[in-house]
XYZ file of C-alpha atoms in Angstrom:
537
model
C 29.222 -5.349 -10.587
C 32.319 -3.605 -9.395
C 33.283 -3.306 -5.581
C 32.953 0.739 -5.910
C 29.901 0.281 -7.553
C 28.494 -2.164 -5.286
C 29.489 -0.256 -1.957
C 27.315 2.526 -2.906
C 24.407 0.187 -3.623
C 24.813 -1.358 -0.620
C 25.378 2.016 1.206
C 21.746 3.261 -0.287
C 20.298 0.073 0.971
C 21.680 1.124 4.605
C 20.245 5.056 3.994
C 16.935 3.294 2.478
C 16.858 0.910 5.707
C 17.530 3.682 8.188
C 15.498 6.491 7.128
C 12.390 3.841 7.423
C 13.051 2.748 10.570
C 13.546 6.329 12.255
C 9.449 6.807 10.589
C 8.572 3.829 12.273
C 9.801 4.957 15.883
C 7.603 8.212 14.962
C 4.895 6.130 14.414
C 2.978 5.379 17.862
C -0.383 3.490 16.472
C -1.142 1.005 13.823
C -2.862 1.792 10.511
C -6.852 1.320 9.492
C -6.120 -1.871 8.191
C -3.382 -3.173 10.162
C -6.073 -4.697 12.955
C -7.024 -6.899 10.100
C -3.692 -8.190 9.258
C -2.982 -8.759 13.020
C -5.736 -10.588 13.740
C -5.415 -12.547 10.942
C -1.541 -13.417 11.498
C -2.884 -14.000 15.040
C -4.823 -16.764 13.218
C -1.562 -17.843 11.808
C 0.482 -17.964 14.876
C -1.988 -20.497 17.021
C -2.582 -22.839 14.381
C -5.414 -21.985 13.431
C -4.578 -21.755 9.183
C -8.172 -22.633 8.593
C -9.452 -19.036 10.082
C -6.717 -17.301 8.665
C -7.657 -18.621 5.255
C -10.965 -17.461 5.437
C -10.087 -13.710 6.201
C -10.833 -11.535 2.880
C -7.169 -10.017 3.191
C -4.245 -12.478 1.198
C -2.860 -14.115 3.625
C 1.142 -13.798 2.568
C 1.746 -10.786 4.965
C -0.138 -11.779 7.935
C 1.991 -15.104 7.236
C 5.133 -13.285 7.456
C 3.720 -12.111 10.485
C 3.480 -14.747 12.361
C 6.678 -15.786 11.113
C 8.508 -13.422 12.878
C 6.257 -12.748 16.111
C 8.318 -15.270 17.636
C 11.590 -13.100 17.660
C 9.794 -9.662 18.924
C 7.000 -11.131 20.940
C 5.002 -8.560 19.666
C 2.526 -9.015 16.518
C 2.332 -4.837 15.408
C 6.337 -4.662 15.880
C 6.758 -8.057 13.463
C 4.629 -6.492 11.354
C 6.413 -3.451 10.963
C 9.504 -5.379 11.077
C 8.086 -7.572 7.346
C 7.085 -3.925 5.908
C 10.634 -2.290 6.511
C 12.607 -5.305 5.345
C 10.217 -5.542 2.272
C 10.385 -1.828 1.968
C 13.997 -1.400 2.132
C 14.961 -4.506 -0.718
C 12.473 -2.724 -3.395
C 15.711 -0.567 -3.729
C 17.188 -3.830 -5.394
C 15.002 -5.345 -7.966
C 13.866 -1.560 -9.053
C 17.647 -0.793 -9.443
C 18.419 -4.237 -11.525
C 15.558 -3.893 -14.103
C 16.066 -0.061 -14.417
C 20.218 -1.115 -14.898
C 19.193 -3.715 -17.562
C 16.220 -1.680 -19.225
C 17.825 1.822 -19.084
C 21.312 2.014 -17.567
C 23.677 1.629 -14.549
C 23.284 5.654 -13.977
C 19.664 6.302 -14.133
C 18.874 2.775 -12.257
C 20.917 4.599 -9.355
C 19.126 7.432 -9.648
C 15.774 5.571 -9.726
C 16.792 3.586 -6.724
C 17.952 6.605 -4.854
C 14.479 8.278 -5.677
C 12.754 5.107 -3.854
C 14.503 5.384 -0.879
C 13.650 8.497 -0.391
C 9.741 8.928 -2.263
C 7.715 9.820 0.792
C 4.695 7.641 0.358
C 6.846 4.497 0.119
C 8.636 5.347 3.123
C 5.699 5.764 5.235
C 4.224 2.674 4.039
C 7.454 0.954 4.463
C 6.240 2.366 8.337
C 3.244 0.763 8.868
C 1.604 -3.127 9.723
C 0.391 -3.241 6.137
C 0.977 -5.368 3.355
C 1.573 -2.588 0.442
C 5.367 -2.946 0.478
C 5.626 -6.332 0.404
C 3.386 -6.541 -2.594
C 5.705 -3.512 -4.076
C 9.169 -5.673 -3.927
C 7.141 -9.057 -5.343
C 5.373 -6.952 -7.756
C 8.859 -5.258 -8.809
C 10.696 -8.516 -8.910
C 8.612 -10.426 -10.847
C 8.466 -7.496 -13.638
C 12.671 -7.750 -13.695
C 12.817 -11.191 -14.158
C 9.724 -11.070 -16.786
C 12.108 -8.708 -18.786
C 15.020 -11.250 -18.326
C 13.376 -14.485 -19.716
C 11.943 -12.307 -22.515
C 16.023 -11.401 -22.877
C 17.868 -14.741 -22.646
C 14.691 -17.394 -23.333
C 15.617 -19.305 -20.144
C 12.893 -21.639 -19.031
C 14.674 -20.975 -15.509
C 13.561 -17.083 -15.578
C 9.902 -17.682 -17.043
C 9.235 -20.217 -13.829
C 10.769 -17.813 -11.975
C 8.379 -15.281 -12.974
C 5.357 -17.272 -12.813
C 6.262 -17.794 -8.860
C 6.434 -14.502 -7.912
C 3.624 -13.753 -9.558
C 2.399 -16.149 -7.444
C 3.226 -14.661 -4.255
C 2.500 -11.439 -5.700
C -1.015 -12.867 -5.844
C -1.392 -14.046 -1.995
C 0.109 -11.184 -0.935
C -2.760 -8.724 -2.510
C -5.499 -9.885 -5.385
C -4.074 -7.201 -7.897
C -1.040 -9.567 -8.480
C -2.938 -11.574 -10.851
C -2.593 -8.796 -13.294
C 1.092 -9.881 -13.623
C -0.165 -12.629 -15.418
C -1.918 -10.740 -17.645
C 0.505 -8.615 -18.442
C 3.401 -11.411 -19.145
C 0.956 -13.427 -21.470
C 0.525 -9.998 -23.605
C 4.287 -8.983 -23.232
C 5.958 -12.235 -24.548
C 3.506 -12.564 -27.776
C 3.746 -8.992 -28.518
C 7.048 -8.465 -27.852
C 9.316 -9.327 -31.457
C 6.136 -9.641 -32.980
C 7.048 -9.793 -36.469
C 9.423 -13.078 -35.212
C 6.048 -14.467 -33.914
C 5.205 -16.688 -36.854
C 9.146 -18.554 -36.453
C 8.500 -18.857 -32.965
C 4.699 -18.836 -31.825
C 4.846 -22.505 -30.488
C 7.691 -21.402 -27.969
C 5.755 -18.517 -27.154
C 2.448 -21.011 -26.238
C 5.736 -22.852 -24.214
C 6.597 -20.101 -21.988
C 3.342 -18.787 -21.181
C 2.331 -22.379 -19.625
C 5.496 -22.391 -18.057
C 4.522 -19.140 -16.201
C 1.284 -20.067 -15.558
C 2.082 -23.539 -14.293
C 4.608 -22.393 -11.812
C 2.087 -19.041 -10.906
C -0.727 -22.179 -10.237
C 1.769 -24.230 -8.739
C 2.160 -21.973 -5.579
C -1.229 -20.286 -5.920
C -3.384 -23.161 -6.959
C -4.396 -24.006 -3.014
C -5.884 -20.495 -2.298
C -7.931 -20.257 -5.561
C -9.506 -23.430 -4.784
C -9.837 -22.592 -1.272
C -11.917 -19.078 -2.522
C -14.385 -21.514 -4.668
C -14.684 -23.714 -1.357
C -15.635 -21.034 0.094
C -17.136 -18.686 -1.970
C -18.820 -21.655 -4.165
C -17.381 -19.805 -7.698
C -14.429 -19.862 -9.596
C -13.146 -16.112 -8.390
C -9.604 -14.487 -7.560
C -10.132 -13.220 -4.076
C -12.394 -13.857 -1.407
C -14.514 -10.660 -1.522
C -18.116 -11.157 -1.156
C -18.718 -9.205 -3.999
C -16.500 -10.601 -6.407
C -16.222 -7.641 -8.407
C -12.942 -6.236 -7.295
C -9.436 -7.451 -7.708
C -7.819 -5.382 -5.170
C -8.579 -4.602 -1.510
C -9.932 -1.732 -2.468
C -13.370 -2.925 -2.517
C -15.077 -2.055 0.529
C -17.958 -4.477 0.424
C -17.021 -7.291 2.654
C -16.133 -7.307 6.034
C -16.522 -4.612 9.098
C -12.681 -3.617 8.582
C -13.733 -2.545 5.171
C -16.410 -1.147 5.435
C -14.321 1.754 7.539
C -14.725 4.124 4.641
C -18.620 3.850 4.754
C -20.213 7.089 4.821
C -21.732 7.180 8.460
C -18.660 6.248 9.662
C -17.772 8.930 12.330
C -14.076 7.086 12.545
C -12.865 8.286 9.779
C -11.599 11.710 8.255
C -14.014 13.659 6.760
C -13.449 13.067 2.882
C -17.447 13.483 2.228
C -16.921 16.402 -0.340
C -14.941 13.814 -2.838
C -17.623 11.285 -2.114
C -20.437 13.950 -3.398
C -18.090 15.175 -6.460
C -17.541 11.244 -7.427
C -21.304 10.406 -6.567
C -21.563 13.188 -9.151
C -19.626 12.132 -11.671
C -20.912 8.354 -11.860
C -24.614 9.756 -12.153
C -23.930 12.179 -14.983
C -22.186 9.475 -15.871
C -18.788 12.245 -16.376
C -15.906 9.744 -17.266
C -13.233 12.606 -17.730
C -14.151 13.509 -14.314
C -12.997 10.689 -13.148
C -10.023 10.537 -15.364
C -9.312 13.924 -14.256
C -9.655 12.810 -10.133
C -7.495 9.699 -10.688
C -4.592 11.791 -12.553
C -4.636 14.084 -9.386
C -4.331 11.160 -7.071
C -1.773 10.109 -8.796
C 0.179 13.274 -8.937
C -0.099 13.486 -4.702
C 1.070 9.598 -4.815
C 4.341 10.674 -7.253
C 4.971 13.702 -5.386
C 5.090 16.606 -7.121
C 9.581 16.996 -7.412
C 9.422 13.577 -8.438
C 6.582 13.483 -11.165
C 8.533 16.557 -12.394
C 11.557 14.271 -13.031
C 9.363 11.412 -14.875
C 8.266 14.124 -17.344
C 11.613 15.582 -18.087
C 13.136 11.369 -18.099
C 9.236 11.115 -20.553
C 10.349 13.955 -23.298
C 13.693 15.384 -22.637
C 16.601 12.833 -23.710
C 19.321 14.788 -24.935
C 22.069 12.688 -23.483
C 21.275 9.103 -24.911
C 18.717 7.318 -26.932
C 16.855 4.372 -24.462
C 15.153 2.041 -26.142
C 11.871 2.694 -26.328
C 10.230 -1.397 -26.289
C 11.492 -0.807 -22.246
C 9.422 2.230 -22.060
C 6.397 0.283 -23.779
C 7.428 -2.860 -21.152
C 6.612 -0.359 -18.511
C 3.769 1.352 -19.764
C 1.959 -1.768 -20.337
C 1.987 -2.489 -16.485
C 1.154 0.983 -15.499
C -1.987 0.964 -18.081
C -3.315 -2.354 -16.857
C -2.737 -1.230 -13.120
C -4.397 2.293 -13.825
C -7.459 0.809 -15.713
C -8.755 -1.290 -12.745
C -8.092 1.568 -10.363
C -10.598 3.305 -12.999
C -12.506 0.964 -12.954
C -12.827 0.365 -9.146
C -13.240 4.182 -8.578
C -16.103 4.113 -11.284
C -17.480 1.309 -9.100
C -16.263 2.070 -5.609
C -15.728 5.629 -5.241
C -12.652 5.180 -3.814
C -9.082 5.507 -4.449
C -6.242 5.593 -2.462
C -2.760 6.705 -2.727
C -1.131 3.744 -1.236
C -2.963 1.993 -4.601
C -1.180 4.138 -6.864
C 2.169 3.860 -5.407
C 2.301 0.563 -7.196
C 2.565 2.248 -10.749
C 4.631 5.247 -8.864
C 6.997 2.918 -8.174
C 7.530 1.783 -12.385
C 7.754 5.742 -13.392
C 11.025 6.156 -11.197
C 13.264 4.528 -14.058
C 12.263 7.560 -16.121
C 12.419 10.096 -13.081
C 16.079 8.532 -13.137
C 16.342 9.540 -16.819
C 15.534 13.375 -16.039
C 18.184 12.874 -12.768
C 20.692 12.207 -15.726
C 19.261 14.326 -18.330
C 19.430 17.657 -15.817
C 22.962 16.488 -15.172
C 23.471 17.209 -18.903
C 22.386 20.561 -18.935
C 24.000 21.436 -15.821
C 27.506 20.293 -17.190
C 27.202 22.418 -20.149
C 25.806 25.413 -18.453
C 27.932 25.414 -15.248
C 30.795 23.076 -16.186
C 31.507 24.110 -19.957
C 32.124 20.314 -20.721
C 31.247 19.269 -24.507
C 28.858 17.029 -25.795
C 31.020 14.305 -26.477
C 32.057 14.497 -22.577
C 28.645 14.346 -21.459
C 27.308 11.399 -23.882
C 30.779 9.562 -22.439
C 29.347 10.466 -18.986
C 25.900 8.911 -19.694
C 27.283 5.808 -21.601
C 29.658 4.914 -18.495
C 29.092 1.197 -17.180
C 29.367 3.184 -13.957
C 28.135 4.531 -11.108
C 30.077 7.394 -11.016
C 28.253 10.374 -9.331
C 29.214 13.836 -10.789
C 28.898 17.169 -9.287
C 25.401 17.510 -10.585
C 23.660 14.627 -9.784
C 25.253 14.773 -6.078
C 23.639 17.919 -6.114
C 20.456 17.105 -7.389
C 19.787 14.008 -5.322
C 20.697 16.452 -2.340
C 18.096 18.928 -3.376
C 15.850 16.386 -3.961
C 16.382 14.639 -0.476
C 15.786 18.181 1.046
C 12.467 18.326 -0.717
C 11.093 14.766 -0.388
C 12.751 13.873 3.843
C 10.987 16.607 5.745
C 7.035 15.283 4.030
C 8.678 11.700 4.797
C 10.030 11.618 8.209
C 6.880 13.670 9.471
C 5.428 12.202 12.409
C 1.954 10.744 11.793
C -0.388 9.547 14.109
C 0.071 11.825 16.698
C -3.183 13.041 16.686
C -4.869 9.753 17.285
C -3.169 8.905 20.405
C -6.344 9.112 22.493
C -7.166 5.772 20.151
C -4.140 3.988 22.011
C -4.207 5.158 25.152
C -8.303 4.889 25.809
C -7.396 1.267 24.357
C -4.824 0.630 26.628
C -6.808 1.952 29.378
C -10.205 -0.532 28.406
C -7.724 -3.545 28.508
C -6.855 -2.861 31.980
C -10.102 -2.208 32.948
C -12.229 -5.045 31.237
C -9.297 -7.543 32.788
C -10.158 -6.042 36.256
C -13.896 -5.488 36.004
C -15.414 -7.699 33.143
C -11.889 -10.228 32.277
C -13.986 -12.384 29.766
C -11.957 -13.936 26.824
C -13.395 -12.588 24.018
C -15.003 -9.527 23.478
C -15.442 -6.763 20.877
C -15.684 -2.805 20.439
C -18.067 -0.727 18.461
C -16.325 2.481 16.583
C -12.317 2.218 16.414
C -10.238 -1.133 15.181
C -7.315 1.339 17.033
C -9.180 0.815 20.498
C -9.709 -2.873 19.731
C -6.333 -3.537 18.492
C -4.876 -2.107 22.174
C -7.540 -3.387 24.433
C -7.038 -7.165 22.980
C -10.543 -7.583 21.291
C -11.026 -10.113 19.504
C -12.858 -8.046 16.583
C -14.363 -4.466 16.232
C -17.225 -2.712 13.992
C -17.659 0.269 12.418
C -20.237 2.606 13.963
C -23.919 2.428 12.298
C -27.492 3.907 12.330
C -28.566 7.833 11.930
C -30.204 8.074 14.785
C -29.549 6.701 19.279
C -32.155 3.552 18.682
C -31.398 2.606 15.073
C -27.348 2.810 16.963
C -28.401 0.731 20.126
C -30.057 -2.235 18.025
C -27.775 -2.415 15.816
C -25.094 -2.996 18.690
C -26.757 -4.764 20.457
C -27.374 -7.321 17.553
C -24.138 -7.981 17.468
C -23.459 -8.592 21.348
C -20.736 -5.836 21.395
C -19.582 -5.313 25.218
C -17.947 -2.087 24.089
C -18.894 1.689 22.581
C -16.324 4.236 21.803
C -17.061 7.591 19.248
C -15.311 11.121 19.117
C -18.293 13.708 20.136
C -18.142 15.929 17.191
C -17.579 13.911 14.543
C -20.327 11.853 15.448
C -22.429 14.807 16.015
C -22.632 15.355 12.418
C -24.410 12.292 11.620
C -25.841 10.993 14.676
C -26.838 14.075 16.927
C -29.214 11.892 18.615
C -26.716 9.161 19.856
C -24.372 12.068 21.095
C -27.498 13.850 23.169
C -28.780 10.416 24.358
C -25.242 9.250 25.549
C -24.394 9.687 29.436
C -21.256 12.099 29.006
C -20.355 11.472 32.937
C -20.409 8.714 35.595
C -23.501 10.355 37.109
C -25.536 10.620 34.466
C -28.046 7.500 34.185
C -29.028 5.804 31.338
C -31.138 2.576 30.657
C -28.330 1.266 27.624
C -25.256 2.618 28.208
C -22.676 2.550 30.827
C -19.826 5.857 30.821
C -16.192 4.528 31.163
C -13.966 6.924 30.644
C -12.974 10.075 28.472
C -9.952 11.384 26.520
C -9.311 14.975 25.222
C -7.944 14.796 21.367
C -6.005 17.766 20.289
C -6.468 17.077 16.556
C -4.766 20.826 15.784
C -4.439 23.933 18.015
C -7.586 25.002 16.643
C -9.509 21.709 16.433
C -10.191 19.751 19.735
C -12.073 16.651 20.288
C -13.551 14.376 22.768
C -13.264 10.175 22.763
C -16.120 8.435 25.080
C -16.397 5.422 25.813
C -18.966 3.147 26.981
C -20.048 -0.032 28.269
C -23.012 -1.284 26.564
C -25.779 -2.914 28.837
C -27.977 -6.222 28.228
């Protein structure tokens, strides 16, 4: 790569790196999940690799955690510190397998789109493990593409290892696998009775070194699980995280869950599909999700890079290479959704991710039309533009990238969170006050992992039961010290706990003890109230 070409690589990784960290300083809470993956690097950080095993998550990111922890003292800011790091370098492996698949100019353009696709950037924000997962994922699809290329045993191992980590980093990676058995028979295919033994070759070279540094955890599953499964989900149905079966951190999204948003009317239409049984419905749902996770500009450029190649003919085995992923990927989010009811955006943004190469395509096809209608250059100008081995960035595409950034940086850099602050500060608040008042070692809280995560419990439960006595056994079977729920929102499905609940310090009650109160301005029009509660024995 030449020094020009490489300074403005290097420059996008700085915009890339930048832009992520200003959405982390607007971001003043964790995530859903992110109480899991502390806890679990918590695990990590004492020693205790047994516990931290056992946890349902992978356990690559909360490893990477507790890494780092040492050099910020602080387990949500290492976290966020792994996700931007990860998040920024998926500009790198995108750009080199677009470059090698496509060309120099549209793998710019594809890497430019990354760094600024909103959903990727807000990830890239949060104590997650999504991003990390994106750069293995990414990685391991480039160098799949460059042992297919040059038949180095080197690349296939490669491969096969990232895979790996892939893997521990979220259960989905396994389809990588998959995917690389079914890309290096079918790929050449009518060479495939010359070569088929060197094929079988290759394929146990992946897999060995994919077993080789995933091996431990599988076995550790059927320890624990006593079957031969990919992740540790009860169920054992689900290859992503997706499936909400397992533990009280996933089962946030359960339907009498006043802590979460309301998203009941999707429930009902999916509920409604799978009873029909309406499989186009689903189709239909998914293809919307994944036009929200794109973003609309972008998924605009995909189509135009899809069907509108004017400027130069790609080969079309790399858009098969990338289809292939995207259609395993997309098929078990189906299939989960079918199963699960569920689908989230930060799910798709895997498969987002591999349609930027072609969104980099329309970035250079637009150029073309641009230069003829606004430049008057020739076709023979504009084919010698495309073909260039490099990165030069014309008029047009400077121009397009800027509109673009306009579009995409205002949904991006949007504070989030701001609305739950109440979560962090009635958190902050209970740790104070349990030190002072209660200062036992471990406890736990009923209704927000936000309020756990900041008060120091050692674990936190989603809120159960339709009605105040169904509520009080069901806390009270699990010996939780601690009781916080939003007044409306919990009004909806448990009236009775809300009318049974003392709402001030005067107001007796047999079971539960009020603490403390915080007013949440969710909108101008839309105002709530957190309570909290000490639970008596």
């Amino acid at each position: 790569m030449e020094r020009s070409d490489r300074n403005k690589l290097l420059l996008l990784c700085l915009f890339t790196f930048v832009i992520r960290l200003y959405v982390i300083t607007q971001t003043p809470l964790i995530s859903t999940d992110s109480f899991a993956f502390i806890q679990n690097a918590k695990h990590f950080s004492h020693g205790e690799f047994t516990e931290g095993l056992k946890h349902p998550f992978h356990p690559l990111y909360s490893m990477l955690t507790a890494l780092f922890k040492p050099a910020f003292n602080n387990f949500e800011t290492s976290g966020e510190f792994v996700s931007l790091i990860f998040g920024t370098l998926t500009i790198f492996p995108l750009f080199f397998l677009t470059k090698r698949i496509f060309s120099r100019r549209v793998a710019f353009a594809a890497a430019f789109i990354l760094a600024i696709h909103p959903f990727h950037i807000r990830l890239s924000a949060d104590v997650m493990s999504d991003v990390t997962y994106y750069f293995l994922y990414v990685t391991a699809i480039w160098t799949l593409w460059i042992a297919i290329e040059k038949n180095k045993w080197f690349h296939y191992i490669l491969t096969g290892a990232l895979a790996g980590l892939a893997y521990l980093t979220r259960p989905e990676g396994i389809e990588l696998i998959v995917i690389a058995i079914i890309v290096i028979f079918l790929m050449k295919i009518r060479e495939l009775p010359k070569d088929g033994l060197r094929r079988i070759g290759r394929t146990c070279l992946i897999l060995a070194s994919f077993l080789f540094v995933s091996f431990w955890y599988i076995f550790l599953i059927h320890e624990q699980t006593g079957i031969w499964q990919f992740t540790m989900k009860i169920s054992g149905k689900a290859v992503t995280e997706m499936d909400e079966t397992s533990t009280p951190e996933e089962t946030m999204r359960e339907e009498n869950n006043p802590a979460v948003k309301d998203w009941s009317d999707d429930r009902v239409r999916l509920e409604e599909y799978r009873n029909k049984p309406d499989y186009i419905g689903f189709i239909a749902y998914s293809l919307n999700e994944f036009l929200k996770a794109s973003y609309y500009p972008i998924f605009l450029l995909v189509l135009l890079g899809i069907f509108w190649r004017k400027e130069q003919k790609y080969p079309r085995i790399a858009d098969l290479y990338l289809l292939a992923f995207i259609a395993l990927h997309f098929f078990i989010l189906e299939r989960l959704l079918i199963t699960r009811l569920y689908m989230s955006v930060r799910h798709l943004t895997t498969i987002v991710i591999l349609t930027l190469p072609w969104a980099g395509i329309g970035i250079i096809s637009m150029e073309g039309f641009l230069l003829r209608k606004f430049w008057n250059k020739t076709d023979t100008d504009i084919i010698r533009s495309a073909d260039s081995t490099h990165m030069n960035i014309s008029k047009p595409i400077l121009l397009l990238l800027l509109a673009l950034t306009i579009l995409t940086i205002p949904k991006a850099v949007k504070p989030k969170r701001f609305d739950e602050l109440a979560l962090k500060s009635s958190g902050k608040w209970l740790k104070e006050w349990h030190k002072a008042n209660d200062n036992s070692p471990d406890f736990q809280v009923i209704g927000s992992e936000k309020i756990a995560y900041y008060a120091g419990a050692d674990a936190w439960y989603p809120l159960q039961g339709s009605d105040y006595r169904t509520t009080l056994n069901y806390i009270r079977s699990l010996k939780v010290k601690y009781l916080a729920f939003y007044l409306k929102k919990t009004e909806r499905i448990n009236s009775e706990l809300v009318k049974n609940a003392p709402l001030d310090a005067n107001t007796p009650n047999p079971d539960l003890i009020f603490l403390n109160q915080w007013t949440e301005y969710l909108d101008k029009n839309n105002v709530d109230t957190l309570c909290l509660f000490k639970v008596k024995y």
